[in-house]
Coordinates of C-alpha atoms and ligand atoms in Angstrom, one line a residue:
N1 CA 89.2 132.6 75.8
S2 CA 89.2 132.1 79.5
P3 CA 88.9 135.2 81.8
P4 CA 92.2 136.4 83.5
P5 CA 92.9 134.7 86.8
I6 CA 91.8 136.5 89.9
L7 CA 95.4 136.2 91.2
E8 CA 98.6 136.1 89.2
V9 CA 101.9 135.7 91.0
N10 CA 104.9 136.2 88.6
N11 CA 108.4 135.1 89.4
I12 CA 108.5 136.6 92.9
E13 CA 111.5 136.6 95.2
V14 CA 111.2 137.4 98.9
I15 CA 114.0 138.2 101.3
Y16 CA 113.7 138.4 105.1
N17 CA 116.0 140.6 107.2
K18 CA 117.9 141.5 104.0
V19 CA 119.6 138.1 104.0
V20 CA 117.2 135.1 104.2
Q21 CA 115.8 134.3 100.7
A22 CA 112.5 132.6 101.3
L23 CA 111.1 132.6 97.8
R24 CA 113.2 132.1 94.6
G25 CA 111.2 132.9 91.5
L26 CA 107.8 131.6 92.4
S27 CA 104.9 131.8 90.0
L28 CA 101.3 130.7 90.4
A29 CA 97.8 131.6 89.3
V30 CA 94.3 131.2 90.9
P31 CA 91.6 131.1 88.3
R32 CA 88.4 132.8 89.2
G33 CA 86.0 130.7 91.2
Q34 CA 88.5 128.0 91.9
I35 CA 90.2 126.5 94.9
V36 CA 94.0 126.2 94.5
A37 CA 96.0 124.2 97.0
L38 CA 99.6 125.2 97.8
L39 CA 101.4 122.3 99.4
G40 CA 104.9 121.5 100.6
S41 CA 107.0 120.7 103.6
N42 CA 107.7 123.0 106.6
G43 CA 109.7 126.0 105.6
A44 CA 109.1 125.6 101.9
G45 CA 107.7 129.1 101.8
K46 CA 103.9 128.7 101.7
S47 CA 103.0 131.2 104.4
T48 CA 105.5 133.6 102.9
T49 CA 103.7 133.4 99.6
L50 CA 100.4 134.3 101.2
K51 CA 102.0 137.2 103.1
A52 CA 103.5 138.5 99.9
V53 CA 100.1 138.4 98.2
S54 CA 98.4 140.4 101.0
N55 CA 101.3 142.8 101.4
L56 CA 102.2 141.8 105.0
L57 CA 105.9 141.1 104.5
A58 CA 107.0 144.4 105.9
L59 CA 105.6 143.5 109.3
E60 CA 108.2 140.8 109.5
D61 CA 111.1 142.7 107.9
G62 CA 110.4 140.9 104.7
Q63 CA 110.7 142.4 101.2
L64 CA 109.4 141.6 97.8
A65 CA 112.7 141.8 96.0
A66 CA 111.6 140.8 92.5
G67 CA 108.6 139.8 90.5
S68 CA 105.0 141.0 90.5
I69 CA 101.6 140.1 92.0
R70 CA 98.3 141.1 90.4
F71 CA 95.0 140.7 92.2
A72 CA 91.9 141.3 90.1
G73 CA 94.1 143.0 87.5
Q74 CA 95.8 145.4 90.0
D75 CA 99.4 145.4 91.0
T76 CA 99.2 144.7 94.7
A77 CA 102.6 146.4 95.4
R78 CA 100.8 149.7 95.3
L79 CA 98.1 148.8 97.7
A80 CA 98.1 148.8 101.5
P81 CA 96.8 145.7 103.3
H82 CA 93.5 147.4 104.3
T83 CA 93.0 148.6 100.8
L84 CA 93.3 145.0 99.6
V85 CA 90.6 143.9 102.1
R86 CA 88.3 146.6 100.7
S87 CA 89.0 145.5 97.2
G88 CA 88.0 141.9 97.9
L89 CA 90.9 140.0 99.3
S90 CA 90.8 138.4 102.8
H91 CA 93.6 136.5 104.5
V92 CA 93.0 133.9 107.2
M93 CA 96.3 133.7 109.0
E94 CA 97.8 130.6 110.5
G95 CA 97.0 130.3 114.2
R96 CA 93.6 132.0 113.9
R97 CA 94.4 135.4 115.4
I98 CA 91.1 136.1 117.0
F99 CA 90.4 138.4 119.9
E100 CA 89.9 136.0 122.8
D101 CA 88.6 138.7 125.2
L102 CA 85.8 139.8 122.8
T103 CA 82.6 138.0 122.0
I104 CA 82.1 136.2 118.7
E105 CA 79.8 139.0 117.6
E106 CA 82.4 141.7 118.6
N107 CA 85.1 139.8 116.7
L108 CA 83.0 140.0 113.6
V109 CA 82.3 143.6 114.1
A110 CA 86.0 144.3 114.6
S111 CA 86.8 142.8 111.3
T112 CA 84.3 145.1 109.5
Y113 CA 86.3 148.3 110.5
A114 CA 88.7 147.5 107.6
L115 CA 85.7 147.9 105.3
A116 CA 84.7 151.4 106.4
G117 CA 84.6 153.7 103.5
R118 CA 84.7 151.0 100.9
E119 CA 83.0 152.3 97.8
G120 CA 80.6 150.4 95.6
A121 CA 81.1 147.1 97.4
A122 CA 78.7 145.0 99.4
P123 CA 78.2 145.8 103.1
P124 CA 79.5 143.5 105.9
D125 CA 77.2 140.5 105.9
F126 CA 76.7 138.9 109.4
D127 CA 73.9 136.6 108.3
L128 CA 76.1 135.1 105.6
V129 CA 78.7 134.2 108.3
Y130 CA 76.0 132.7 110.6
E131 CA 74.5 130.8 107.7
Y132 CA 77.7 128.9 107.0
F133 CA 78.6 128.7 110.7
P134 CA 75.4 128.2 112.7
R135 CA 77.5 127.3 115.8
L136 CA 78.9 130.9 115.8
H137 CA 75.4 132.2 115.9
E138 CA 74.4 130.1 118.9
R139 CA 77.5 131.3 120.7
R140 CA 77.6 134.9 119.4
K141 CA 77.3 136.5 122.9
G142 CA 80.1 134.3 124.3
L143 CA 83.8 135.1 124.6
A144 CA 85.8 133.9 121.6
G145 CA 88.5 132.6 124.1
Y146 CA 86.1 129.9 125.3
L147 CA 85.5 128.5 121.8
S148 CA 87.0 125.1 120.9
G149 CA 89.9 125.0 118.4
G150 CA 87.5 124.1 115.6
E151 CA 85.1 126.9 116.5
Q152 CA 87.9 129.4 116.6
Q153 CA 88.9 128.4 113.1
M154 CA 85.3 128.9 112.0
L155 CA 85.4 132.3 113.5
A156 CA 88.7 133.1 111.7
I157 CA 87.1 132.1 108.4
G158 CA 83.9 133.9 109.3
R159 CA 85.9 137.1 109.9
A160 CA 87.3 136.8 106.4
L161 CA 83.9 135.9 104.9
I162 CA 82.1 138.9 106.3
A163 CA 83.7 141.2 103.8
Q164 CA 82.2 139.1 101.0
P165 CA 85.7 138.7 99.4
Q166 CA 86.4 137.5 95.9
L167 CA 89.5 135.7 97.1
I168 CA 90.3 134.1 100.4
L169 CA 93.9 133.2 101.4
L170 CA 93.6 130.3 103.9
D171 CA 96.7 129.4 105.9
E172 CA 96.5 125.9 107.4
P173 CA 92.9 125.7 108.4
S174 CA 93.3 122.2 109.7
L175 CA 96.1 123.1 112.1
G176 CA 95.5 121.5 115.5
L177 CA 92.1 120.1 114.6
S178 CA 90.8 116.6 114.9
P179 CA 90.1 114.7 111.6
K180 CA 86.4 115.1 112.2
L181 CA 86.6 118.9 112.7
T182 CA 89.0 119.2 109.7
E183 CA 86.4 117.4 107.6
D184 CA 83.7 119.7 108.8
I185 CA 85.7 122.9 108.1
F186 CA 86.7 121.6 104.6
S187 CA 83.2 120.8 103.7
I188 CA 82.2 124.4 104.6
I189 CA 85.1 125.7 102.6
A190 CA 83.9 123.7 99.6
R191 CA 80.4 124.9 100.0
I192 CA 81.4 128.6 100.2
N193 CA 83.4 128.1 97.0
A194 CA 80.6 126.2 95.2
E195 CA 77.7 128.4 96.3
R196 CA 79.4 131.8 96.2
G197 CA 82.1 131.3 93.6
T198 CA 84.7 132.6 96.1
S199 CA 88.2 131.9 94.8
M200 CA 90.6 130.4 97.4
L201 CA 94.3 129.9 97.7
L202 CA 94.7 127.2 100.3
V203 CA 97.9 126.4 102.2
E204 CA 97.8 123.0 103.9
Q205 CA 100.0 120.4 105.5
N206 CA 97.2 117.9 105.1
A207 CA 97.5 117.3 101.4
T208 CA 94.8 114.7 101.2
V209 CA 92.0 116.9 102.5
A210 CA 93.3 119.9 100.5
L211 CA 93.4 118.0 97.2
A212 CA 89.9 116.7 97.9
V213 CA 88.4 120.2 97.8
A214 CA 90.8 121.9 95.4
H215 CA 90.5 122.2 91.6
S216 CA 94.3 122.4 91.1
G217 CA 97.4 122.5 93.2
Y218 CA 101.0 123.5 93.4
I219 CA 103.8 121.8 95.3
M220 CA 106.6 124.0 96.7
E221 CA 110.1 123.2 97.7
N222 CA 112.7 125.6 98.8
G223 CA 111.0 128.8 97.8
K224 CA 109.7 127.7 94.4
I225 CA 107.1 125.6 92.6
V226 CA 108.3 122.1 91.7
I227 CA 105.1 120.5 90.4
D228 CA 101.7 121.7 89.5
G229 CA 98.6 120.1 88.0
T230 CA 94.9 119.3 88.6
A231 CA 94.1 118.2 92.1
E232 CA 93.1 114.8 90.7
R233 CA 96.4 114.3 88.9
L234 CA 98.5 115.4 92.0
A235 CA 96.5 113.2 94.3
S236 CA 96.9 110.1 92.1
D237 CA 100.5 110.5 90.9
P238 CA 102.5 107.9 92.9
D239 CA 105.7 109.9 92.8
V240 CA 104.0 113.0 94.0
R241 CA 102.4 111.1 96.8
E242 CA 105.6 109.5 97.9
F243 CA 108.2 112.2 97.5
Y244 CA 106.2 115.4 98.1
L245 CA 103.1 114.6 100.0
G246 CA 104.5 112.0 102.4
M247 CA 101.7 109.7 101.6
G248 CA 103.7 107.0 99.9
Ligands
ATP1 P1 105.4 126.4 107.7 O1 104.3 125.4 107.3 O2 106.4 125.8 108.7 O3 104.9 127.7 108.1 P2 106.0 127.5 105.2 O4 106.1 126.7 104.0 O5 104.8 128.3 105.4 O6 106.3 126.6 106.4 P3 107.4 129.9 105.6 O7 106.9 130.2 106.9 O8 106.9 130.8 104.5 O9 107.3 128.4 105.2 O10 109.0 130.1 105.6 C1 109.8 130.0 104.5 C2 111.3 130.3 104.9 O11 111.4 131.7 105.3 C3 111.8 129.5 106.0 O12 113.2 129.2 105.8 C4 111.7 130.4 107.2 O13 112.6 130.1 108.2 C5 111.9 131.8 106.6 N1 111.1 132.8 107.3 C6 109.8 132.8 107.5 N2 109.4 133.9 108.2 C7 110.6 134.6 108.5 C8 110.9 135.8 109.2 N3 109.9 136.5 109.7 N4 112.2 136.2 109.3 C9 113.2 135.4 108.8 N5 112.9 134.3 108.1 C10 111.7 133.9 108.0

């Protein structure tokens, strides 16, 4: 008997502006302690899936029109985004969203405000962030706007990590980074998962690096899942490589 998944998405439909249907009956699960890759071409609906999970659709006039999402056994539809953070879910959005005019340290402090009043949970852990990202410690008094793209991505992940989440939603961590930096970021992602057991749902354009760290994966097309399997199987299946991952 395996424990229930940390995240269960059942048959969800998402509609933007009351007309654009972005998700069409999408289901997926993230087992506890695992990294799950969510892959697919531009516009398939990957970012929308993450926004649905963290209850951010309303900010973009989007709506969960059908289906259900359970995080750690709770129906997320009843929870506000900040409540989700407190209960152990962090979302690293595409494009990093850091405060460029604040120092690195101040960026980390800012992300702890969402945790205020959290009951029974671990306090914000700055040392944990600096342990995984020593570069952020070296530059903690410097303005975040002066960080390189890779360092900004580290800060974005650090801001999520500080809450000691059970599940991290990661949207395109490799976006705009060199292959070397992408490799560095992904090895830290794998370490956080292996050492802390943090579950992750990882959206990526770069299927090769994503499947190298993930336990399993899903491939999306047009608002739903078309293929799923272990990361090993997806990475080695010639049809998957050619038709869905552009690696033929
Ligand atoms: P990308 O990698 O390009 O971000 P994606 O797989 O993450 O692609 P989504 O961003 O989730 O895809 O978009 C899915 C569909 O929903 C697309 O057709 C997109 O045009 C539409 N969409 C996304 N956001 C909005 C919005 N705020 N308003 C209207 N339509 C949207």
